[in-house]
Amino acid sequence: MKIPQATTKRLSLYYRFLQHFANAGKERVSSKELSEAMKIDSATIRRDFSYFGALGRKGYGYDVPYLLRFFRETLDQDVETNVALVGAGNLGSAFLKYNFHKNHNTKIVVAFDNHAPIDGEIISGIPVFHPDRMEELLPNYDVEIAILTVPSRSAQEMADRLAELGIKGIMNFTPVRISVRDDVRVHTIDLSVELQTLIYFIKNDGKIEE
Amino acid sequence: MKIPQATTKRLSLYYRFLQHFANAGKERVSSKELSEAMKIDSATIRRDFSYFGALGRKGYGYDVPYLLRFFRETLDQDVETNVALVGAGNLGSAFLKYNFHKNHNTKIVVAFDNHAPIDGEIISGIPVFHPDRMEELLPNYDVEIAILTVPSRSAQEMADRLAELGIKGIMNFTPVRISVRDDVRVHTIDLSVELQTLIYFIKNDGKIEE
């Protein structure tokens, strides 16, 4: 079954909120309750859930343990995903410290940075090596995903090297639109663009279609 | 004229790329060239530009200086926007150091953090105060936008206080779905969700509609 991309983007959000409901001891939840908690309209939630084969019952709602099990399997929450961080400057070292510790299933296991000594060093518990050793060392860490937080001028070169090393997904925080082979998925979050867009929205309220 | 939201989100990206072309001395650019540089298909670019009243001429392309002037006015690139940062932990202090210095028109001018002394301190050139003084001091800084990088448990309270102080836009980096009055725009970037989504995509390639 094909799932629309917009639905896919809400999967891990649904999972998180269902966990909240489960932790609060709730066994069932209505699309209205989810809608209020998540700020997503309830028609969207019902449509999304129908793709997952989860049909809520009128006056009963959705079964929380069933849904949690479904999302856990779908999102492979039980499988830990190893992540590499490339570029440990301001933003990169914030990620090293944070290390997505609220997600038990994703973990930065290795980092590369130009300022690291050739023998490596430990920052926030993570080994950080010089990028000259990436081809030699990255294969030891069973990594499929890389977070790219290098300066713009190195972004494309690093992306090429990561693709060559078999990385399947790159979370790109540089402003560069990087080009890679079709089998590597790049997801770009450009924080300046996000900020600019928010500014444009508040200055042009009413001129934008929702 | 109403501009679709998806188009709006590309505005500052277009502006950035047109600047690159202008800096490279180009006076005109085709939708194909923009398409290749930006990784956006050229039909989308032509449709977006038609909303701006910019009609490319066949065999000529778009006039770069005209477009740059148009985008600069539209995005208010000449007006500096003051930004407040609330929460100077790992991610927040990375933003303080970075301070969007590639955008000459947006600037973090003040920050608030629980660990700041009551008289304030200077971090990366920016005054950082204790949040107890937010109501007293924020009005001095002519700020319309706030970046929220506090722990989850404080997110809603801080958002309420920012709304009360007249903030018009909140860039929310916490995983909390905050509720504010309708006249405050919240843009949430949940980095864990982004990472989870990328992982889901690479593990389910082919099962997702593009």
PDB file of N, CA and C in Angstrom, chain A residues 88-135:
ATOM      1  N   ALA A  88      31.296  19.235  13.744  1.00  0.00           N
ATOM      2  CA  ALA A  88      30.947  19.459  15.146  1.00  0.00           C
ATOM      3  C   ALA A  88      31.259  20.903  15.553  1.00  0.00           C
ATOM      4  N   GLY A  89      30.740  21.848  14.769  1.00  0.00           N
ATOM      5  CA  GLY A  89      30.849  23.279  15.120  1.00  0.00           C
ATOM      6  C   GLY A  89      29.748  23.644  16.102  1.00  0.00           C
ATOM      7  N   ASN A  90      29.203  24.860  15.977  1.00  0.00           N
ATOM      8  CA  ASN A  90      28.162  25.308  16.926  1.00  0.00           C
ATOM      9  C   ASN A  90      26.965  24.378  16.945  1.00  0.00           C
ATOM     10  N   LEU A  91      26.347  24.222  15.778  1.00  0.00           N
ATOM     11  CA  LEU A  91      25.127  23.429  15.720  1.00  0.00           C
ATOM     12  C   LEU A  91      25.435  21.949  15.951  1.00  0.00           C
ATOM     13  N   GLY A  92      26.501  21.455  15.295  1.00  0.00           N
ATOM     14  CA  GLY A  92      26.870  20.051  15.430  1.00  0.00           C
ATOM     15  C   GLY A  92      27.161  19.668  16.870  1.00  0.00           C
ATOM     16  N   SER A  93      27.883  20.514  17.614  1.00  0.00           N
ATOM     17  CA  SER A  93      28.178  20.102  18.980  1.00  0.00           C
ATOM     18  C   SER A  93      26.938  20.197  19.862  1.00  0.00           C
ATOM     19  N   ALA A  94      25.996  21.075  19.519  1.00  0.00           N
ATOM     20  CA  ALA A  94      24.711  21.067  20.236  1.00  0.00           C
ATOM     21  C   ALA A  94      24.017  19.720  20.033  1.00  0.00           C
ATOM     22  N   PHE A  95      24.064  19.191  18.827  1.00  0.00           N
ATOM     23  CA  PHE A  95      23.449  17.877  18.564  1.00  0.00           C
ATOM     24  C   PHE A  95      24.173  16.761  19.316  1.00  0.00           C
ATOM     25  N   LEU A  96      25.513  16.871  19.394  1.00  0.00           N
ATOM     26  CA  LEU A  96      26.272  15.857  20.140  1.00  0.00           C
ATOM     27  C   LEU A  96      25.827  15.828  21.598  1.00  0.00           C
ATOM     28  N   LYS A  97      25.665  17.012  22.198  1.00  0.00           N
ATOM     29  CA  LYS A  97      25.265  17.068  23.611  1.00  0.00           C
ATOM     30  C   LYS A  97      23.838  16.558  23.782  1.00  0.00           C
ATOM     31  N   TYR A  98      22.983  16.957  22.863  1.00  0.00           N
ATOM     32  CA  TYR A  98      21.566  16.596  22.948  1.00  0.00           C
ATOM     33  C   TYR A  98      21.384  15.109  22.639  1.00  0.00           C
ATOM     34  N   ASN A  99      22.027  14.697  21.558  1.00  0.00           N
ATOM     35  CA  ASN A  99      22.023  13.296  21.094  1.00  0.00           C
ATOM     36  C   ASN A  99      20.646  12.635  21.108  1.00  0.00           C
ATOM     37  N   PHE A 100      19.621  13.411  20.816  1.00  0.00           N
ATOM     38  CA  PHE A 100      18.283  12.850  20.615  1.00  0.00           C
ATOM     39  C   PHE A 100      17.924  11.857  21.722  1.00  0.00           C
ATOM     40  N   HIS A 101      18.327  12.190  22.967  1.00  0.00           N
ATOM     41  CA  HIS A 101      18.201  11.212  24.048  1.00  0.00           C
ATOM     42  C   HIS A 101      16.761  10.912  24.430  1.00  0.00           C
ATOM     43  N   LYS A 102      15.837  11.676  23.880  1.00  0.00           N
ATOM     44  CA  LYS A 102      14.437  11.346  24.133  1.00  0.00           C
ATOM     45  C   LYS A 102      13.972  10.195  23.230  1.00  0.00           C
ATOM     46  N   ASN A 103      14.702   9.987  22.148  1.00  0.00           N
ATOM     47  CA  ASN A 103      14.420   8.868  21.247  1.00  0.00           C
ATOM     48  C   ASN A 103      15.353   7.736  21.596  1.00  0.00           C
ATOM     49  N   HIS A 104      14.830   6.690  22.182  1.00  0.00           N
ATOM     50  CA  HIS A 104      15.759   5.635  22.573  1.00  0.00           C
ATOM     51  C   HIS A 104      16.293   4.881  21.368  1.00  0.00           C
ATOM     52  N   ASN A 105      15.705   5.135  20.222  1.00  0.00           N
ATOM     53  CA  ASN A 105      16.079   4.316  19.074  1.00  0.00           C
ATOM     54  C   ASN A 105      16.971   5.013  18.048  1.00  0.00           C
ATOM     55  N   THR A 106      17.364   6.250  18.290  1.00  0.00           N
ATOM     56  CA  THR A 106      18.338   6.873  17.384  1.00  0.00           C
ATOM     57  C   THR A 106      19.466   7.443  18.223  1.00  0.00           C
ATOM     58  N   LYS A 107      20.666   7.281  17.726  1.00  0.00           N
ATOM     59  CA  LYS A 107      21.820   7.593  18.557  1.00  0.00           C
ATOM     60  C   LYS A 107      22.982   8.003  17.663  1.00  0.00           C
ATOM     61  N   ILE A 108      23.574   9.140  17.956  1.00  0.00           N
ATOM     62  CA  ILE A 108      24.807   9.507  17.270  1.00  0.00           C
ATOM     63  C   ILE A 108      25.910   8.645  17.871  1.00  0.00           C
ATOM     64  N   VAL A 109      26.580   7.854  17.032  1.00  0.00           N
ATOM     65  CA  VAL A 109      27.601   6.938  17.557  1.00  0.00           C
ATOM     66  C   VAL A 109      29.017   7.367  17.207  1.00  0.00           C
ATOM     67  N   VAL A 110      29.133   8.277  16.226  1.00  0.00           N
ATOM     68  CA  VAL A 110      30.469   8.719  15.823  1.00  0.00           C
ATOM     69  C   VAL A 110      30.338  10.090  15.156  1.00  0.00           C
ATOM     70  N   ALA A 111      31.387  10.904  15.277  1.00  0.00           N
ATOM     71  CA  ALA A 111      31.354  12.218  14.636  1.00  0.00           C
ATOM     72  C   ALA A 111      32.691  12.491  13.969  1.00  0.00           C
ATOM     73  N   PHE A 112      32.651  13.386  12.982  1.00  0.00           N
ATOM     74  CA  PHE A 112      33.869  13.792  12.280  1.00  0.00           C
ATOM     75  C   PHE A 112      33.918  15.306  12.240  1.00  0.00           C
ATOM     76  N   ASP A 113      35.091  15.857  12.539  1.00  0.00           N
ATOM     77  CA  ASP A 113      35.229  17.307  12.513  1.00  0.00           C
ATOM     78  C   ASP A 113      36.672  17.665  12.193  1.00  0.00           C
ATOM     79  N   ASN A 114      36.819  18.692  11.378  1.00  0.00           N
ATOM     80  CA  ASN A 114      38.123  19.197  10.970  1.00  0.00           C
ATOM     81  C   ASN A 114      39.063  19.552  12.111  1.00  0.00           C
ATOM     82  N   HIS A 115      38.458  19.931  13.255  1.00  0.00           N
ATOM     83  CA  HIS A 115      39.300  20.340  14.375  1.00  0.00           C
ATOM     84  C   HIS A 115      39.694  19.182  15.277  1.00  0.00           C
ATOM     85  N   ALA A 116      39.187  17.997  14.985  1.00  0.00           N
ATOM     86  CA  ALA A 116      39.520  16.852  15.842  1.00  0.00           C
ATOM     87  C   ALA A 116      40.964  16.417  15.570  1.00  0.00           C
ATOM     88  N   PRO A 117      41.676  15.973  16.617  1.00  0.00           N
ATOM     89  CA  PRO A 117      43.020  15.445  16.389  1.00  0.00           C
ATOM     90  C   PRO A 117      42.937  14.137  15.594  1.00  0.00           C
ATOM     91  N   ILE A 118      44.020  13.785  14.946  1.00  0.00           N
ATOM     92  CA  ILE A 118      43.993  12.620  14.051  1.00  0.00           C
ATOM     93  C   ILE A 118      43.670  11.325  14.817  1.00  0.00           C
ATOM     94  N   ASP A 119      44.048  11.260  16.103  1.00  0.00           N
ATOM     95  CA  ASP A 119      43.727  10.075  16.900  1.00  0.00           C
ATOM     96  C   ASP A 119      42.313  10.119  17.481  1.00  0.00           C
ATOM     97  N   GLY A 120      41.629  11.207  17.249  1.00  0.00           N
ATOM     98  CA  GLY A 120      40.262  11.315  17.758  1.00  0.00           C
ATOM     99  C   GLY A 120      40.221  11.836  19.170  1.00  0.00           C
ATOM    100  N   GLU A 121      39.037  12.251  19.580  1.00  0.00           N
ATOM    101  CA  GLU A 121      38.820  12.707  20.953  1.00  0.00           C
ATOM    102  C   GLU A 121      37.387  12.359  21.310  1.00  0.00           C
ATOM    103  N   ILE A 122      37.051  12.449  22.585  1.00  0.00           N
ATOM    104  CA  ILE A 122      35.690  12.125  23.021  1.00  0.00           C
ATOM    105  C   ILE A 122      34.987  13.425  23.406  1.00  0.00           C
ATOM    106  N   ILE A 123      33.858  13.715  22.769  1.00  0.00           N
ATOM    107  CA  ILE A 123      33.060  14.888  23.135  1.00  0.00           C
ATOM    108  C   ILE A 123      31.667  14.398  23.489  1.00  0.00           C
ATOM    109  N   SER A 124      31.213  14.771  24.682  1.00  0.00           N
ATOM    110  CA  SER A 124      29.893  14.330  25.167  1.00  0.00           C
ATOM    111  C   SER A 124      29.726  12.813  25.014  1.00  0.00           C
ATOM    112  N   GLY A 125      30.812  12.092  25.245  1.00  0.00           N
ATOM    113  CA  GLY A 125      30.732  10.632  25.208  1.00  0.00           C
ATOM    114  C   GLY A 125      30.815  10.014  23.826  1.00  0.00           C
ATOM    115  N   ILE A 126      30.968  10.846  22.789  1.00  0.00           N
ATOM    116  CA  ILE A 126      30.975  10.329  21.414  1.00  0.00           C
ATOM    117  C   ILE A 126      32.378  10.504  20.824  1.00  0.00           C
ATOM    118  N   PRO A 127      32.926   9.472  20.168  1.00  0.00           N
ATOM    119  CA  PRO A 127      34.234   9.654  19.537  1.00  0.00           C
ATOM    120  C   PRO A 127      34.134  10.585  18.328  1.00  0.00           C
ATOM    121  N   VAL A 128      35.046  11.549  18.279  1.00  0.00           N
ATOM    122  CA  VAL A 128      35.078  12.515  17.176  1.00  0.00           C
ATOM    123  C   VAL A 128      36.433  12.399  16.495  1.00  0.00           C
ATOM    124  N   PHE A 129      36.418  12.129  15.192  1.00  0.00           N
ATOM    125  CA  PHE A 129      37.664  11.944  14.451  1.00  0.00           C
ATOM    126  C   PHE A 129      37.823  13.010  13.371  1.00  0.00           C
ATOM    127  N   HIS A 130      39.039  13.120  12.869  1.00  0.00           N
ATOM    128  CA  HIS A 130      39.289  14.001  11.740  1.00  0.00           C
ATOM    129  C   HIS A 130      38.663  13.374  10.480  1.00  0.00           C
ATOM    130  N   PRO A 131      38.054  14.198   9.609  1.00  0.00           N
ATOM    131  CA  PRO A 131      37.399  13.657   8.405  1.00  0.00           C
ATOM    132  C   PRO A 131      38.354  12.895   7.486  1.00  0.00           C
ATOM    133  N   ASP A 132      39.660  13.134   7.611  1.00  0.00           N
ATOM    134  CA  ASP A 132      40.612  12.365   6.808  1.00  0.00           C
ATOM    135  C   ASP A 132      40.482  10.868   7.075  1.00  0.00           C
ATOM    136  N   ARG A 133      39.908  10.517   8.225  1.00  0.00           N
ATOM    137  CA  ARG A 133      39.803   9.102   8.581  1.00  0.00           C
ATOM    138  C   ARG A 133      38.398   8.539   8.380  1.00  0.00           C
ATOM    139  N   MET A 134      37.534   9.306   7.721  1.00  0.00           N
ATOM    140  CA  MET A 134      36.142   8.882   7.581  1.00  0.00           C
ATOM    141  C   MET A 134      36.014   7.565   6.815  1.00  0.00           C
ATOM    142  N   GLU A 135      36.741   7.460   5.687  1.00  0.00           N
ATOM    143  CA  GLU A 135      36.644   6.247   4.863  1.00  0.00           C
ATOM    144  C   GLU A 135      37.152   5.021   5.622  1.00  0.00           C
TER     145      GLU A 135
END
